[in-house]
Amino acid sequence: MRLVEDLVDEPGTLLIIGPSKAKVTGGSPRPAARADWPEVLLRVREELLPRSAVDDRTWLPAWQRYNGHFYRHVGDALPDAAASGRLLILSGGYGVARAAEPIAFYDRKLRLRDWPPGTLEAAIQYEVQRIGARRVLGFVSASADYAKLLRRVPWEVEATLVTVDFHEGGAQVEVPKRLAHAFAAVWRREPGRMPPGVVAVPLS
């Protein structure tokens, strides 16, 4: 297990976070162009979203669409990371989305069985190659399908799962809150501000 004190953002790092059930409504009219993703990912999106309580009349950048505990506690590290072009968000309705990518309001938890085998893994690898990432840091709960997905990726770069070892009451609030603080500590290069219980698990 890697020391969390060693985790700081560096050039060439792809950051990956999860979504949240809580979402912001509203936004701007539909974007004109489809995002640049492998065709199979776009096709499955088109099949899943109509079954995901989607409201595609308005769109927001993915990082602005979510409003769960992680997003409420991460502070200005999130818009800064989104602006860097190195932030990827896992999603039940979209599979994966770049932080600045416009997405509609939807309601669907990530279920790996919804996606053909290898589709999401290939999309993540596509993004690693597209930005020339040299390492990956994923900030998700260890027990969720988001972490299971990251463990399935056949990484060709250094990859680390940043998660929280927490077994007390209130985990649904405390875990995303601590992940948010961990993300902010990494982004600001302040490992001394890492919250308790955060662990770093090598994926590659």
Short mmCIF file of C-alpha atoms in Angstrom, two decimals:
data_model
loop_
_atom_site.label_atom_id
_atom_site.label_comp_id
_atom_site.label_asym_id
_atom_site.label_seq_id
_atom_site.Cartn_x
_atom_site.Cartn_y
_atom_site.Cartn_z
CA MET A 1 0.00 0.00 0.00
CA ARG A 2 1.36 3.39 -0.98
CA LEU A 3 1.79 6.17 1.60
CA VAL A 4 -0.87 8.84 1.20
CA GLU A 5 1.74 11.41 2.20
CA ASP A 6 3.37 10.79 -1.20
CA LEU A 7 0.22 11.72 -3.13
CA VAL A 8 0.37 15.15 -4.73
CA ASP A 9 -0.87 16.33 -8.10
CA GLU A 10 1.78 16.35 -10.79
CA PRO A 11 1.76 17.28 -14.49
CA GLY A 12 0.61 14.30 -16.51
CA THR A 13 -1.78 12.95 -13.86
CA LEU A 14 -5.32 11.94 -14.81
CA LEU A 15 -7.69 12.40 -11.87
CA ILE A 16 -10.84 10.28 -11.66
CA ILE A 17 -13.79 10.84 -9.32
CA GLY A 18 -17.27 9.41 -8.92
CA PRO A 19 -20.61 11.15 -9.49
CA SER A 20 -23.41 11.65 -6.96
CA LYS A 21 -27.10 10.85 -6.80
CA ALA A 22 -27.81 14.49 -5.89
CA LYS A 23 -27.75 16.63 -9.01
CA VAL A 24 -28.36 20.21 -10.06
CA THR A 25 -31.22 20.84 -12.48
CA GLY A 26 -31.21 23.35 -15.31
CA GLY A 27 -28.40 24.53 -17.53
CA SER A 28 -27.95 25.68 -21.12
CA PRO A 29 -29.48 24.41 -24.39
CA ARG A 30 -28.19 21.20 -25.91
CA PRO A 31 -24.59 21.38 -27.20
CA ALA A 32 -24.20 21.18 -30.97
CA ALA A 33 -21.53 18.47 -31.13
CA ARG A 34 -21.14 15.01 -29.60
CA ALA A 35 -18.17 14.46 -27.35
CA ASP A 36 -15.10 12.73 -28.75
CA TRP A 37 -15.38 9.22 -27.30
CA PRO A 38 -15.19 5.69 -28.73
CA GLU A 39 -18.31 4.96 -30.74
CA VAL A 40 -19.39 2.03 -28.56
CA LEU A 41 -19.49 4.28 -25.47
CA LEU A 42 -21.63 6.85 -27.28
CA ARG A 43 -23.97 4.15 -28.56
CA VAL A 44 -24.56 2.62 -25.12
CA ARG A 45 -25.14 6.09 -23.68
CA GLU A 46 -27.89 6.62 -26.23
CA GLU A 47 -29.50 3.35 -25.19
CA LEU A 48 -29.25 3.90 -21.42
CA LEU A 49 -30.13 7.55 -20.99
CA PRO A 50 -33.78 7.28 -22.15
CA ARG A 51 -34.20 4.72 -19.34
CA SER A 52 -32.47 6.96 -16.79
CA ALA A 53 -35.05 9.70 -16.14
CA VAL A 54 -33.03 11.95 -18.41
CA ASP A 55 -34.03 15.57 -18.99
CA ASP A 56 -31.99 16.63 -21.98
CA ARG A 57 -33.57 20.05 -22.43
CA THR A 58 -30.70 21.64 -20.53
CA TRP A 59 -27.03 20.78 -20.10
CA LEU A 60 -24.24 21.58 -17.63
CA PRO A 61 -20.53 20.75 -17.52
CA ALA A 62 -20.32 17.41 -15.72
CA TRP A 63 -18.50 18.81 -12.69
CA GLN A 64 -21.32 21.32 -12.16
CA ARG A 65 -24.14 18.78 -12.56
CA TYR A 66 -23.43 16.85 -9.37
CA ASN A 67 -24.22 18.14 -5.89
CA GLY A 68 -23.51 15.28 -3.47
CA HIS A 69 -21.32 15.35 -0.36
CA PHE A 70 -18.05 15.07 -2.30
CA TYR A 71 -18.98 18.02 -4.48
CA ARG A 72 -20.13 20.14 -1.54
CA HIS A 73 -16.89 19.67 0.41
CA VAL A 74 -14.17 19.70 -2.26
CA GLY A 75 -14.05 23.50 -2.58
CA ASP A 76 -12.20 25.34 -5.33
CA ALA A 77 -10.01 22.33 -6.08
CA LEU A 78 -12.81 20.97 -8.27
CA PRO A 79 -13.23 23.84 -10.75
CA ASP A 80 -9.46 24.23 -10.89
CA ALA A 81 -9.00 20.55 -11.70
CA ALA A 82 -11.82 20.67 -14.24
CA ALA A 83 -10.14 23.59 -15.98
CA SER A 84 -6.90 21.60 -16.21
CA GLY A 85 -8.49 19.12 -18.64
CA ARG A 86 -7.23 16.20 -16.54
CA LEU A 87 -10.39 15.32 -14.59
CA LEU A 88 -12.65 12.41 -15.49
CA ILE A 89 -15.99 11.61 -13.82
CA LEU A 90 -17.49 8.13 -13.71
CA SER A 91 -21.23 8.08 -14.35
CA GLY A 92 -24.17 5.71 -14.36
CA GLY A 93 -25.78 7.39 -17.35
CA TYR A 94 -22.71 8.47 -19.31
CA GLY A 95 -20.20 5.81 -18.31
CA VAL A 96 -17.34 8.28 -18.18
CA ALA A 97 -17.40 12.01 -18.84
CA ARG A 98 -14.76 14.70 -18.93
CA ALA A 99 -15.28 17.30 -16.22
CA ALA A 100 -16.02 20.05 -18.74
CA GLU A 101 -18.19 17.84 -20.96
CA PRO A 102 -21.86 18.99 -21.03
CA ILE A 103 -24.25 16.40 -19.64
CA ALA A 104 -28.00 16.40 -19.05
CA PHE A 105 -29.84 15.73 -15.81
CA TYR A 106 -30.35 11.99 -15.29
CA ASP A 107 -30.91 9.47 -12.52
CA ARG A 108 -29.01 6.22 -12.82
CA LYS A 109 -26.50 4.50 -10.56
CA LEU A 110 -23.46 2.98 -12.22
CA ARG A 111 -24.07 -0.72 -12.81
CA LEU A 112 -21.24 -2.41 -14.62
CA ARG A 113 -23.67 -4.94 -16.13
CA ASP A 114 -25.29 -2.07 -18.07
CA TRP A 115 -22.15 -1.70 -20.17
CA PRO A 116 -20.72 -4.28 -22.60
CA PRO A 117 -17.57 -5.84 -21.12
CA GLY A 118 -14.53 -3.68 -21.66
CA THR A 119 -16.44 -0.59 -22.83
CA LEU A 120 -15.74 1.62 -19.83
CA GLU A 121 -12.24 0.28 -19.35
CA ALA A 122 -11.44 1.12 -22.98
CA ALA A 123 -12.91 4.61 -22.60
CA ILE A 124 -10.69 5.29 -19.59
CA GLN A 125 -7.64 4.02 -21.47
CA TYR A 126 -8.67 6.22 -24.40
CA GLU A 127 -8.56 9.25 -22.14
CA VAL A 128 -5.20 8.25 -20.65
CA GLN A 129 -3.76 8.10 -24.16
CA ARG A 130 -5.57 11.22 -25.38
CA ILE A 131 -4.04 13.49 -22.74
CA GLY A 132 -0.76 11.58 -22.52
CA ALA A 133 -1.24 10.78 -18.84
CA ARG A 134 1.72 9.23 -17.03
CA ARG A 135 -0.22 8.23 -13.93
CA VAL A 136 -3.81 7.98 -12.67
CA LEU A 137 -5.35 8.76 -9.28
CA GLY A 138 -8.91 7.55 -8.67
CA PHE A 139 -10.87 8.92 -5.69
CA VAL A 140 -13.83 6.59 -5.02
CA SER A 141 -15.28 4.38 -2.31
CA ALA A 142 -13.60 0.98 -2.22
CA SER A 143 -16.91 -0.88 -1.98
CA ALA A 144 -18.66 0.72 -4.96
CA ASP A 145 -18.77 -0.36 -8.61
CA TYR A 146 -16.64 2.70 -9.37
CA ALA A 147 -13.67 1.11 -7.58
CA LYS A 148 -14.45 -2.28 -9.16
CA LEU A 149 -14.25 -0.62 -12.57
CA LEU A 150 -10.88 0.98 -11.84
CA ARG A 151 -9.55 -2.39 -10.69
CA ARG A 152 -10.59 -3.94 -14.02
CA VAL A 153 -8.67 -1.52 -16.22
CA PRO A 154 -5.49 -3.10 -17.64
CA TRP A 155 -3.37 -0.12 -16.70
CA GLU A 156 -0.26 0.64 -18.73
CA VAL A 157 0.63 3.59 -16.48
CA GLU A 158 0.97 3.94 -12.73
CA ALA A 159 -2.53 3.90 -11.23
CA THR A 160 -3.64 4.34 -7.62
CA LEU A 161 -7.01 4.03 -5.90
CA VAL A 162 -7.41 6.68 -3.21
CA THR A 163 -10.15 5.55 -0.86
CA VAL A 164 -11.26 5.70 2.78
CA ASP A 165 -10.98 2.97 5.39
CA PHE A 166 -14.10 3.80 7.40
CA HIS A 167 -16.40 1.29 9.12
CA GLU A 168 -18.47 3.45 11.45
CA GLY A 169 -21.97 4.88 11.17
CA GLY A 170 -22.67 7.62 8.67
CA ALA A 171 -20.36 6.27 5.98
CA GLN A 172 -22.58 7.58 3.17
CA VAL A 173 -21.74 11.10 4.32
CA GLU A 174 -18.32 10.70 5.88
CA VAL A 175 -16.63 8.71 3.10
CA PRO A 176 -17.38 11.17 0.24
CA LYS A 177 -16.56 14.07 2.55
CA ARG A 178 -13.13 12.62 3.35
CA LEU A 179 -12.56 11.77 -0.29
CA ALA A 180 -13.29 15.41 -1.13
CA HIS A 181 -10.77 16.61 1.41
CA ALA A 182 -8.24 14.07 0.12
CA PHE A 183 -8.77 15.27 -3.45
CA ALA A 184 -8.26 18.89 -2.36
CA ALA A 185 -5.10 17.97 -0.44
CA VAL A 186 -3.66 16.21 -3.49
CA TRP A 187 -4.64 19.00 -5.87
CA ARG A 188 -3.19 21.72 -3.64
CA ARG A 189 -0.06 19.64 -3.01
CA GLU A 190 -0.72 19.72 0.73
CA PRO A 191 -0.49 16.06 1.81
CA GLY A 192 -0.31 17.15 5.44
CA ARG A 193 -4.00 18.08 5.16
CA MET A 194 -5.02 14.53 4.25
CA PRO A 195 -8.00 13.46 6.40
CA PRO A 196 -7.78 10.39 8.66
CA GLY A 197 -8.56 6.98 7.22
CA VAL A 198 -7.46 7.74 3.66
CA VAL A 199 -5.47 4.93 2.04
CA ALA A 200 -3.75 4.61 -1.32
CA VAL A 201 -4.02 1.23 -3.06
CA PRO A 202 -1.88 0.50 -6.13
CA LEU A 203 -3.88 -0.61 -9.18
CA SER A 204 -0.94 -1.27 -11.48
#
